[in-house]
GROMACS .gro file of C-alpha atoms in nm:
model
  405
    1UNK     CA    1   1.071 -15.548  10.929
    2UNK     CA    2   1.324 -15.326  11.158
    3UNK     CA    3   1.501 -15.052  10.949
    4UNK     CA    4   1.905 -15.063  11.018
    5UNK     CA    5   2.215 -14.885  10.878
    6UNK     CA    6   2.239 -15.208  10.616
    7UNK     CA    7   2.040 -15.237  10.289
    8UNK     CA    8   1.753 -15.408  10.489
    9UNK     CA    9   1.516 -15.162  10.337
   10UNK     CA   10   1.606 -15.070   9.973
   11UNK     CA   11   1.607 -15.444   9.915
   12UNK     CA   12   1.285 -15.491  10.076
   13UNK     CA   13   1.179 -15.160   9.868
   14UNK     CA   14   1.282 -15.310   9.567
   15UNK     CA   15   1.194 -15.688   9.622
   16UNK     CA   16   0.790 -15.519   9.784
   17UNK     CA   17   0.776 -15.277   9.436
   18UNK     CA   18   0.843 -15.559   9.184
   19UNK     CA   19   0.618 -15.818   9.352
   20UNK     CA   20   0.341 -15.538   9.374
   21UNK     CA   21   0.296 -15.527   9.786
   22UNK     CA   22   0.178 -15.241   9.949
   23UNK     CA   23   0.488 -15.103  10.215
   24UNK     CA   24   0.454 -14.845  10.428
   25UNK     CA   25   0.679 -14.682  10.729
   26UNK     CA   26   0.612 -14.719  11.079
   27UNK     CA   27   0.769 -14.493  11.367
   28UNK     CA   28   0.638 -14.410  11.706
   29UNK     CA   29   0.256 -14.401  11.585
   30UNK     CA   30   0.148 -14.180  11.799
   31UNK     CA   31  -0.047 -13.959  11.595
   32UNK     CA   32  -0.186 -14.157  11.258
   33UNK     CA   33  -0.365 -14.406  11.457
   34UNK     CA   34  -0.294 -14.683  11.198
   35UNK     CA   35  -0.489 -14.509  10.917
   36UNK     CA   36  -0.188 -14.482  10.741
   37UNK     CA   37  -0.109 -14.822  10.773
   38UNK     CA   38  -0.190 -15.097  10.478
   39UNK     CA   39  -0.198 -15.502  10.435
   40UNK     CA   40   0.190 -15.604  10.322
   41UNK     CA   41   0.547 -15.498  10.415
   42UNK     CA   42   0.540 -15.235  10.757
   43UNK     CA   43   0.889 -15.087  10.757
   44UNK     CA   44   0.936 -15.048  11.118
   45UNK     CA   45   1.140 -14.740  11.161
   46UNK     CA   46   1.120 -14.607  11.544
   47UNK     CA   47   1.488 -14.623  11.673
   48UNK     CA   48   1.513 -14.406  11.970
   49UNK     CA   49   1.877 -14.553  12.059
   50UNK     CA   50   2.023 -14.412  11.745
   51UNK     CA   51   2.335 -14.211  11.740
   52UNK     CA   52   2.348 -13.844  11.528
   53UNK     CA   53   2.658 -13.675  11.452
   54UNK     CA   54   2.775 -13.353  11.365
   55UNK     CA   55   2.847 -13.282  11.015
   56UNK     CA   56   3.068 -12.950  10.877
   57UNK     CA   57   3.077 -12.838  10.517
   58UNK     CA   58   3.144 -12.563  10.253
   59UNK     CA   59   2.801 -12.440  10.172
   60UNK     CA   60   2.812 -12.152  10.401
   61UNK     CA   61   2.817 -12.027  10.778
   62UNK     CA   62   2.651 -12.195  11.029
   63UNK     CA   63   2.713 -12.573  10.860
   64UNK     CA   64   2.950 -12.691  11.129
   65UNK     CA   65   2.648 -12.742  11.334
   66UNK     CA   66   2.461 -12.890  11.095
   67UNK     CA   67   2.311 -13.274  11.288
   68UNK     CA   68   2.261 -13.589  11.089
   69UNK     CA   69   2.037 -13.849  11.236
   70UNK     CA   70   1.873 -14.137  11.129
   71UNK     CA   71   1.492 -14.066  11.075
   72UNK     CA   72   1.393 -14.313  11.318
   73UNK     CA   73   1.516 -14.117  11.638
   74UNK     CA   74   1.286 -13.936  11.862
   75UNK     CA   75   1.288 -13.553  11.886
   76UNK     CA   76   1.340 -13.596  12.251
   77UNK     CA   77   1.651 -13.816  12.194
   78UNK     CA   78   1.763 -13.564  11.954
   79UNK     CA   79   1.724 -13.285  12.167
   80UNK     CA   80   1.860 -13.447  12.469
   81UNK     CA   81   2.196 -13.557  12.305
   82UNK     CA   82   2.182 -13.160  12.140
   83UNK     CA   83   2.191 -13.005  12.498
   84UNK     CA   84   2.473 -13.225  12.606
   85UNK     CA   85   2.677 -13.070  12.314
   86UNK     CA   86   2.556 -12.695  12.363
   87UNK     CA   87   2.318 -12.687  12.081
   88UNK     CA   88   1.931 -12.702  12.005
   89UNK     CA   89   1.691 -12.758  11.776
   90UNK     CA   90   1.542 -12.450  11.607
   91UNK     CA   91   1.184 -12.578  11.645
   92UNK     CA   92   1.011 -12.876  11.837
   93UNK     CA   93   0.686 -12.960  11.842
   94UNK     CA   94   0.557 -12.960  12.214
   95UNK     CA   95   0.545 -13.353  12.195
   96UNK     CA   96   0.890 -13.481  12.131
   97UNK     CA   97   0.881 -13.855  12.172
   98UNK     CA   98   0.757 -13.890  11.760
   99UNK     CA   99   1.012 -13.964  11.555
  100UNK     CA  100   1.197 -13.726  11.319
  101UNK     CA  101   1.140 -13.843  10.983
  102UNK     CA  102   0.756 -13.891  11.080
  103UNK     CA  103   0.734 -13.594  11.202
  104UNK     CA  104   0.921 -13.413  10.874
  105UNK     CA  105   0.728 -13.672  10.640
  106UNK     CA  106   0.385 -13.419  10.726
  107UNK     CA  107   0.570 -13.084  10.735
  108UNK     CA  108   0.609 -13.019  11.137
  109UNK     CA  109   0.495 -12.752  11.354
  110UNK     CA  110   0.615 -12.626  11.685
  111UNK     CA  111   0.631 -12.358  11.946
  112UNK     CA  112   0.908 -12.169  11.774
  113UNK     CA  113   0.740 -12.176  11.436
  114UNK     CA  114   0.617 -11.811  11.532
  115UNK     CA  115   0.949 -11.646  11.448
  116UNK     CA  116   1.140 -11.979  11.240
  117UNK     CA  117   0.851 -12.153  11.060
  118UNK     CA  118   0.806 -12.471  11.002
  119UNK     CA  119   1.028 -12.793  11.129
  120UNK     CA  120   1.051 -12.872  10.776
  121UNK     CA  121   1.205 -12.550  10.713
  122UNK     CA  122   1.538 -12.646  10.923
  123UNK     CA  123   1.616 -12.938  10.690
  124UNK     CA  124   1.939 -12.911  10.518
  125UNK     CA  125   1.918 -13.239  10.341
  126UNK     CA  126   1.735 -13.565  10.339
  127UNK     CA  127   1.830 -13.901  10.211
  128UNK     CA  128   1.489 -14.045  10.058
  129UNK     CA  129   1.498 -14.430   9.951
  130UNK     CA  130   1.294 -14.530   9.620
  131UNK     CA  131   1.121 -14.790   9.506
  132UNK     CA  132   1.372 -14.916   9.321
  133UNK     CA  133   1.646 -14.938   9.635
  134UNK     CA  134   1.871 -14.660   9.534
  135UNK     CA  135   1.972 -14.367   9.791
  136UNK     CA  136   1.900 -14.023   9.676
  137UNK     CA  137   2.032 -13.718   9.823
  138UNK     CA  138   1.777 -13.403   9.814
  139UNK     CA  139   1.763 -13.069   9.883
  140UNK     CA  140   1.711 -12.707   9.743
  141UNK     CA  141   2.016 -12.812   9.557
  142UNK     CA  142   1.982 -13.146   9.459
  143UNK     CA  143   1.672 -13.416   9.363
  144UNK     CA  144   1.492 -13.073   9.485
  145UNK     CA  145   1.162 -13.185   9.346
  146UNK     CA  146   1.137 -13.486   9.530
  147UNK     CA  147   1.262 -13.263   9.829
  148UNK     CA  148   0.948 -13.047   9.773
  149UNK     CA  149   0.721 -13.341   9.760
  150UNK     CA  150   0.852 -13.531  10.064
  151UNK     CA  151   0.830 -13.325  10.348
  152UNK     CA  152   0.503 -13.227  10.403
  153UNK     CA  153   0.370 -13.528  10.149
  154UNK     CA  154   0.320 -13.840  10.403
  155UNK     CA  155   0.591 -14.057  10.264
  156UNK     CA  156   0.466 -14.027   9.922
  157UNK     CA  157   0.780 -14.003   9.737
  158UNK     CA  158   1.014 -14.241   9.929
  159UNK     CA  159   1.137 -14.352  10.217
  160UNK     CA  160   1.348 -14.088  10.457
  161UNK     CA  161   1.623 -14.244  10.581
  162UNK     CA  162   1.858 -13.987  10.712
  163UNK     CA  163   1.790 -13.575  10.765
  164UNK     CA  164   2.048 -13.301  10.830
  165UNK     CA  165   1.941 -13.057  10.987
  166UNK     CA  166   2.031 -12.691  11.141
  167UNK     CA  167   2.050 -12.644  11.489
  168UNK     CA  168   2.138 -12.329  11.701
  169UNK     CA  169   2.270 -12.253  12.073
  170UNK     CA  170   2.098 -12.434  12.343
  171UNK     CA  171   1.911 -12.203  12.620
  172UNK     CA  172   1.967 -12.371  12.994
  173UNK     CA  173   1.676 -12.123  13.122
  174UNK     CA  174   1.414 -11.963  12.966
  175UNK     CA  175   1.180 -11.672  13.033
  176UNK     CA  176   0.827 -11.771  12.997
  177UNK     CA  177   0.490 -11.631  13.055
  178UNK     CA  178   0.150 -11.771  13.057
  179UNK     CA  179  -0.123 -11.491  12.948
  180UNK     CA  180  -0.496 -11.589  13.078
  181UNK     CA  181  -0.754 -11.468  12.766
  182UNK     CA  182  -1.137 -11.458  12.821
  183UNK     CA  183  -1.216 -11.674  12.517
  184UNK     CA  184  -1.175 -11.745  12.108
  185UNK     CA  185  -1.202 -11.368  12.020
  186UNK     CA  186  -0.928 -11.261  12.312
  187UNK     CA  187  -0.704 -11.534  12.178
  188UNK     CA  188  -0.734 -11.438  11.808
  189UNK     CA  189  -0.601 -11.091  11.909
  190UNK     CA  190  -0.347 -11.162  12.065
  191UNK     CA  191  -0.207 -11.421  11.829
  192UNK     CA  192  -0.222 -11.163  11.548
  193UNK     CA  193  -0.077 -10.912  11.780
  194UNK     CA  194   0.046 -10.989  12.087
  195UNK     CA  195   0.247 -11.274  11.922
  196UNK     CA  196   0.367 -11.045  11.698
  197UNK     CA  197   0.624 -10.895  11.958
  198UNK     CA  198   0.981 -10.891  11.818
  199UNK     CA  199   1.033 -11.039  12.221
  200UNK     CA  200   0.852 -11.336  12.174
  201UNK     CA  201   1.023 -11.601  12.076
  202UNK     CA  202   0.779 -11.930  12.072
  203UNK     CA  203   0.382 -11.962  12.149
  204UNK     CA  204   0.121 -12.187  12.196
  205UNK     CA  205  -0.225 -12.158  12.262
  206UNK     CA  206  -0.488 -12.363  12.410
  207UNK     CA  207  -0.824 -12.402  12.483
  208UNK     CA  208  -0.872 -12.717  12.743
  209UNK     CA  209  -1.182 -12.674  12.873
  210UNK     CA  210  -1.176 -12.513  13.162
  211UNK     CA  211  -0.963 -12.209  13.042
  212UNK     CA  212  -0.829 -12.033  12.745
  213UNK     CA  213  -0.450 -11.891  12.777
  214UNK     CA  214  -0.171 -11.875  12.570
  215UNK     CA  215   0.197 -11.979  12.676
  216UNK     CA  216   0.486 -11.767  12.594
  217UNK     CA  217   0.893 -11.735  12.592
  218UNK     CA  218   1.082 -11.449  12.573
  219UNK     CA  219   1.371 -11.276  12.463
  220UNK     CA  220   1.596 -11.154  12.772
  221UNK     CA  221   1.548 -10.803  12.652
  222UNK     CA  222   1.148 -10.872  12.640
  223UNK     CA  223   0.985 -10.566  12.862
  224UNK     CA  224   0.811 -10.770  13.243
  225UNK     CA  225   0.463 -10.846  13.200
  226UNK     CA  226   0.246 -10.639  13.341
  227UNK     CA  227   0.153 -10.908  13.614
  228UNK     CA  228   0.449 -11.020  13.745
  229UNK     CA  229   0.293 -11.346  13.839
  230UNK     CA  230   0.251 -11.408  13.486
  231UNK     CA  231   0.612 -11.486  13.398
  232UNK     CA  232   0.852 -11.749  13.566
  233UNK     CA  233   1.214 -11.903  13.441
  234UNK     CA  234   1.172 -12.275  13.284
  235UNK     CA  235   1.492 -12.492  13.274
  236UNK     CA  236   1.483 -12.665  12.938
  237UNK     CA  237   1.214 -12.500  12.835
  238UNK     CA  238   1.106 -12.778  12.545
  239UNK     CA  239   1.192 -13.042  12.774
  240UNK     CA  240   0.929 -12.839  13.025
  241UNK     CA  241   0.681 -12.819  12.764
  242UNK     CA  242   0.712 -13.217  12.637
  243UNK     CA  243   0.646 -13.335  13.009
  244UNK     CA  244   0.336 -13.095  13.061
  245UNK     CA  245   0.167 -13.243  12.721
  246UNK     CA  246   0.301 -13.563  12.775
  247UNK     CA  247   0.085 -13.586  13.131
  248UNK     CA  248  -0.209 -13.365  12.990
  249UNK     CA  249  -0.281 -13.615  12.716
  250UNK     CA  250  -0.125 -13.960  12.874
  251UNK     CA  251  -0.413 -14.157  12.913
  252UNK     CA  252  -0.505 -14.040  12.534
  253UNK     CA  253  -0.131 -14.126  12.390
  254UNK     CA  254  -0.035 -14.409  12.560
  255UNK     CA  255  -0.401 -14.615  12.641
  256UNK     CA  256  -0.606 -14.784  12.419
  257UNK     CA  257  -0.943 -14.685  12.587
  258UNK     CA  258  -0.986 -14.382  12.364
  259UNK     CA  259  -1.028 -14.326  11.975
  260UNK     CA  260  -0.810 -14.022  11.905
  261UNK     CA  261  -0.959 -13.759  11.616
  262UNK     CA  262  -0.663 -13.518  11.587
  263UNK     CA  263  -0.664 -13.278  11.302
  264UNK     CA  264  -0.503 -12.941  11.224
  265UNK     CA  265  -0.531 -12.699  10.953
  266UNK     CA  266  -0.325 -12.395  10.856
  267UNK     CA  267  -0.474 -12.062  10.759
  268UNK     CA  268  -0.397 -11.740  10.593
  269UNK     CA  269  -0.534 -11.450  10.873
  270UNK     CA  270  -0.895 -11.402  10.687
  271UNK     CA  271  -0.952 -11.784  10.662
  272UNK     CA  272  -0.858 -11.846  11.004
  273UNK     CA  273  -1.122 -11.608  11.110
  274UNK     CA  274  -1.394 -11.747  10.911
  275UNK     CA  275  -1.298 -12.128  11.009
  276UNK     CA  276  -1.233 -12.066  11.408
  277UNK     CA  277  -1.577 -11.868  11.385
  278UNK     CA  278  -1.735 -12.191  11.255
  279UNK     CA  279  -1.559 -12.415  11.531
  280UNK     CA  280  -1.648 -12.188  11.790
  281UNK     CA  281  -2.006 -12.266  11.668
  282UNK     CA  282  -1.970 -12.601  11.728
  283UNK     CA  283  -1.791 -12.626  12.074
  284UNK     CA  284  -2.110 -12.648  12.289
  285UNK     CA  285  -2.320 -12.836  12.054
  286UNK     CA  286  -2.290 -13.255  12.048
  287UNK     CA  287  -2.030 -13.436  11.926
  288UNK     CA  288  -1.770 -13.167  12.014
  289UNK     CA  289  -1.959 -13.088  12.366
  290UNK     CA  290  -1.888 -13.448  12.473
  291UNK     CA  291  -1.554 -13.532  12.266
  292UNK     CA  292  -1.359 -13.245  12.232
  293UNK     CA  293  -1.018 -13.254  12.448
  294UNK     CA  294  -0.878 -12.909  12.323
  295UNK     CA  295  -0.827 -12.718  12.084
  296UNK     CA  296  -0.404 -12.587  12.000
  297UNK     CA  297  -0.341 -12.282  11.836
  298UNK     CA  298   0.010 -12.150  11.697
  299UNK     CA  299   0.161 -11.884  11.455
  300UNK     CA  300   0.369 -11.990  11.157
  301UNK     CA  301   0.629 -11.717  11.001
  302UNK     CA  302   0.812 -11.872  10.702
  303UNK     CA  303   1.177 -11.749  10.604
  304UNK     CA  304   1.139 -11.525  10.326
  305UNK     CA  305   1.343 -11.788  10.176
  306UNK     CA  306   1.142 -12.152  10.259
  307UNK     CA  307   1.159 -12.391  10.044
  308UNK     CA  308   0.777 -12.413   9.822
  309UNK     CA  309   0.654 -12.773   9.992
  310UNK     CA  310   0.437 -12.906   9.731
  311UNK     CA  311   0.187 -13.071   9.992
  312UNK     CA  312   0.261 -12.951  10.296
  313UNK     CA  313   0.012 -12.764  10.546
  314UNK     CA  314   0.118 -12.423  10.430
  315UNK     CA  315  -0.012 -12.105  10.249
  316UNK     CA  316   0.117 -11.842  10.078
  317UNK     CA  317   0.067 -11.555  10.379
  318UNK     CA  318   0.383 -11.399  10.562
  319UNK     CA  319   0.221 -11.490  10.866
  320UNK     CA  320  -0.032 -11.831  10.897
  321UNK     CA  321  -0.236 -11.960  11.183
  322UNK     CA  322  -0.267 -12.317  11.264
  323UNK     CA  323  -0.632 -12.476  11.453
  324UNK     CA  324  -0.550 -12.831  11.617
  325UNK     CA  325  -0.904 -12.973  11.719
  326UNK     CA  326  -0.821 -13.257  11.950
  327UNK     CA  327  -1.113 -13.475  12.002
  328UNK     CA  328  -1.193 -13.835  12.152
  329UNK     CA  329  -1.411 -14.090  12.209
  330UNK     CA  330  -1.393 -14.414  12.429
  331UNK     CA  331  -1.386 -14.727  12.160
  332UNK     CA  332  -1.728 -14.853  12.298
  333UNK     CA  333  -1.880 -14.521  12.174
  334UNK     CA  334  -1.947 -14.598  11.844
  335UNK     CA  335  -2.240 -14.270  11.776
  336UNK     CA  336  -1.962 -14.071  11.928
  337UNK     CA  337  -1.695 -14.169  11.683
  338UNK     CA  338  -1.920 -14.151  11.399
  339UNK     CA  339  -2.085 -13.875  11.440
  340UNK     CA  340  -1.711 -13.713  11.559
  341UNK     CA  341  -1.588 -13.818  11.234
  342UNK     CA  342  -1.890 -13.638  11.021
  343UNK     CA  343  -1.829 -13.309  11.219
  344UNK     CA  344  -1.470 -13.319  11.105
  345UNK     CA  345  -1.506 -13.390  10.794
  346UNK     CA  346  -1.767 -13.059  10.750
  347UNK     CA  347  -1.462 -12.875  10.863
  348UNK     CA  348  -1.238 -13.019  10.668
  349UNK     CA  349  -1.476 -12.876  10.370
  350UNK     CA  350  -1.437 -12.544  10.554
  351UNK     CA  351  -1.090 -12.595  10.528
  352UNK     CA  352  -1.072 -12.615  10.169
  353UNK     CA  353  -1.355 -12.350  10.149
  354UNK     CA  354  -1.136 -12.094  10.376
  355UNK     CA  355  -0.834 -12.172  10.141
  356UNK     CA  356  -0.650 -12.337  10.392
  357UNK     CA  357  -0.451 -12.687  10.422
  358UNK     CA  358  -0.469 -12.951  10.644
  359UNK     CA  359  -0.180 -13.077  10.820
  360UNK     CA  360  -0.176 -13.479  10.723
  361UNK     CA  361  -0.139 -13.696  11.066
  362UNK     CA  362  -0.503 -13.618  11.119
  363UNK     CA  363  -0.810 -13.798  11.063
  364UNK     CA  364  -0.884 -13.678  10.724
  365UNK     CA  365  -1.153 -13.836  10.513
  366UNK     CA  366  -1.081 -13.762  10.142
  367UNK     CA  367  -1.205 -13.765   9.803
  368UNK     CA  368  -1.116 -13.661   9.487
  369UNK     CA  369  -1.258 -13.346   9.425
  370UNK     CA  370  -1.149 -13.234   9.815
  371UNK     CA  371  -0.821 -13.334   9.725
  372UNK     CA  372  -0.785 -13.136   9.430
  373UNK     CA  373  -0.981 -12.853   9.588
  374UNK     CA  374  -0.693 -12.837   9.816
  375UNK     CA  375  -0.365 -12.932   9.619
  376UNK     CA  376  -0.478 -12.826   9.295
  377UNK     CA  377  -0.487 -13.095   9.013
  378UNK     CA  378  -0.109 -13.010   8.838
  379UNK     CA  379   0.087 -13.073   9.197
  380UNK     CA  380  -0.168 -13.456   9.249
  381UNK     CA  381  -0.090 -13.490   8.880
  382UNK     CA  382   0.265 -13.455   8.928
  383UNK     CA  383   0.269 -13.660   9.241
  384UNK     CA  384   0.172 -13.950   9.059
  385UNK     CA  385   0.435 -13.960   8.786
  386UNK     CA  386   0.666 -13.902   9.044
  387UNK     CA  387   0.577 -14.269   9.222
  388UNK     CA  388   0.545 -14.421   8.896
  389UNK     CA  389   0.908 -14.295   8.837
  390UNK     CA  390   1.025 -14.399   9.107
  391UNK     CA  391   0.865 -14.756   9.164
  392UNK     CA  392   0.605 -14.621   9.469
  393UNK     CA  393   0.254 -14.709   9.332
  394UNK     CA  394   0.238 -14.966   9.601
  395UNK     CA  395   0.416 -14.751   9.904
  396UNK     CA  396   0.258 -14.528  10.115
  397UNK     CA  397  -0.127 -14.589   9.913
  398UNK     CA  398  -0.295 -14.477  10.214
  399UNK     CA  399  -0.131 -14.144  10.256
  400UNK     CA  400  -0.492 -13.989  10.153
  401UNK     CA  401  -0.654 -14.242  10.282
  402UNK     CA  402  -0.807 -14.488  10.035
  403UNK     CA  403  -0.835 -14.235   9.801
  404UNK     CA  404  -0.556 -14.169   9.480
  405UNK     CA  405  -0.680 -13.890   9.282
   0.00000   0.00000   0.00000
């Protein structure tokens, strides 16, 4: 069922909830690999066509640039139609063609998330959809519980139908920089350092194999590298950065030869130490010697005043450090996807051992105790009156997987 501006979906909310079918949301599925998906009503959500608009207000400066858009438009739609009008989103994540409210539904990362935090951290305002049909407006300000459980929660709460969201001036060139490092430990240093420059404005880091080095923008002010070679000027710099993932991983994204294994998890700066120092372990040693792709690194600072997600892959640390293992296996290798799957589960312990959360697209196998390990029993508690509240037993069930706490 396609999602449109009528009341397609809160009647097929509120016919799905009373009959007792399992719904769930559908947008670009890039990144879930169907594990999200259940038997019933698939709310098919991916509109790329759709039209935002700008929308002014009261509640402060900086509003008359707030953006509404339907969730169901891609970031690289969105960002497209920003530049035409002068403005930008404050952070992307270096894949844009996922859709918004998928995206926001796990929490959202990006380059930029070094000095603005998290993508979910630039939404004004969402409009969620219950069980029960009816349009609810949330924010710090209003619903703001269900705000706090349905960006970062998976779709848990609701359905998120439209987002305002802050934008800022769009940057036609950008300095950037790509710094070589000579492995895991270099890295680490510089991201709790280097990255730490009031001059850098966005990061990424990678490991792909052949190489480790980190990609950088800059402020104009920033100081010249001390290789010169290092830095060059990138027109559109996100736009840059979409096309060189989009090609790195193409054959990944948009084939069906591969199983994709995609997880990340967030850290406070001890517990990323202790986890990368386990994954490091692991890099030469079967499954990950045969079916690791990369692994992504990048530095989260939080406004001092972000909004407390409730699930979200956050901590409580000033600064936190995000791990994406990216790992794959050709569907005919079936001891390389299960033995792929056992390794990251282990680390998904060491997640929850390290303190740390994991950031939900991923392939995640859950139980109870893991789950409570992680979120604590009061927030999972609390989650479920919330969808009995609100008619959403049946939506979204496989958010943790198979498991409800």
């Amino acid at each position: 069922m396609r999602e449109d501006e009528g009341e397609t979906v809160a009647r097929a909310m509120r016919e799905a909830a009373a009959a007792g079918r399992d719904t769930t949301v559908r947008g670009a599925g890039r990144s879930t690999n169907t594990q999200t998906l259940s038997p019933g009503v698939v709310i098919d959500n991916y509109r790329p066509d759709a039209t935002p608009r700008f929308v002014g207000g009261a509640g402060g400066a900086g509003e008359e640039h707030l953006v509404e858009v339907p969730s169901g438009i891609t970031w690289l739609e969105l960002e497209k139609w920003l530049n035409r009008h002068g403005r930008s989103n404050p952070v992307l994540p270096s894949y844009l063609d996922i859709t918004v409210g998928g995206n926001l539904s796990i929490g959202g990362f990006g380059l930029a998330s070094c000095r603005s935090g998290i993508q979910s951290d630039q939404v004004h305002e969402i409009e969620l959809v219950d069980g029960t049909g009816r349009s609810l407006r949330c924010s710090d300000r209003e619903n703001s519980e269900l705000f706090r459980y349905a960006l970062g929660g998976l779709g848990q709460v609701g359905f998120i139908k439209k987002v305002v969201l802050k934008t800022v001036p769009y940057q036609p060139v950008t300095r950037a920089a790509r710094v070589e490092h000579t492995g895991l430990a270099d890295l680490t240093e510089f991201m709790m350092h280097g990255v730490q420059e009031p001059w850098v404005s966005s990061f990424f880091g990678m490991y792909d194999r052949a190489a480790w080095y980190s990609h950088v923008s800059l402020t104009d002010d920033a100081p010249a590298p001390a290789d010169p070679a290092q830095e060059f000027l990138v027109p559109d710099y996100m736009l840059f950065s979409h096309g060189e993932t989009a090609k790195h991983l193409h054959h990944l994204l948009e084939e069906d030869s591969h199983a994709n294994m995609w997880v990340d998890h967030v850290f406070d700066e001890e517990g990323f130490k202790l986890f990368t120092k386990k994954v490091e372990g692991m890099l030469d040693e079967y499954p990950l010697s045969e079916t690791l792709v990369a692994l992504y690194f990048l530095v989260i600072r939080r406004p001092e005043s972000a909004t407390p997600f409730v699930l979200a892959p956050v901590v409580d640390a000033p600064v936190q450090y995000l791990i994406g293992i990216f790992t794959a296996a050709g569907t005919d290798d079936s001891r390389g996807i299960s033995e792929t799957k056992r390794v990251l589960r282990e680390l998904l312990e060491a997640c929850a051992e390290a303190k740390g959360r994991p950031y939900l697209y991923g392939t995640h196998d859950f139980d109870t105790d893991l789950l409570e390990r992680i979120y604590g029993a009061p927030a999972l508690q609390r989650l479920r009156e919330l969808r009995e509240e609100h008619a959403l037993t049946h939506f979204a069930t496989r958010a943790f997987g198979d498991v409800r706490p």
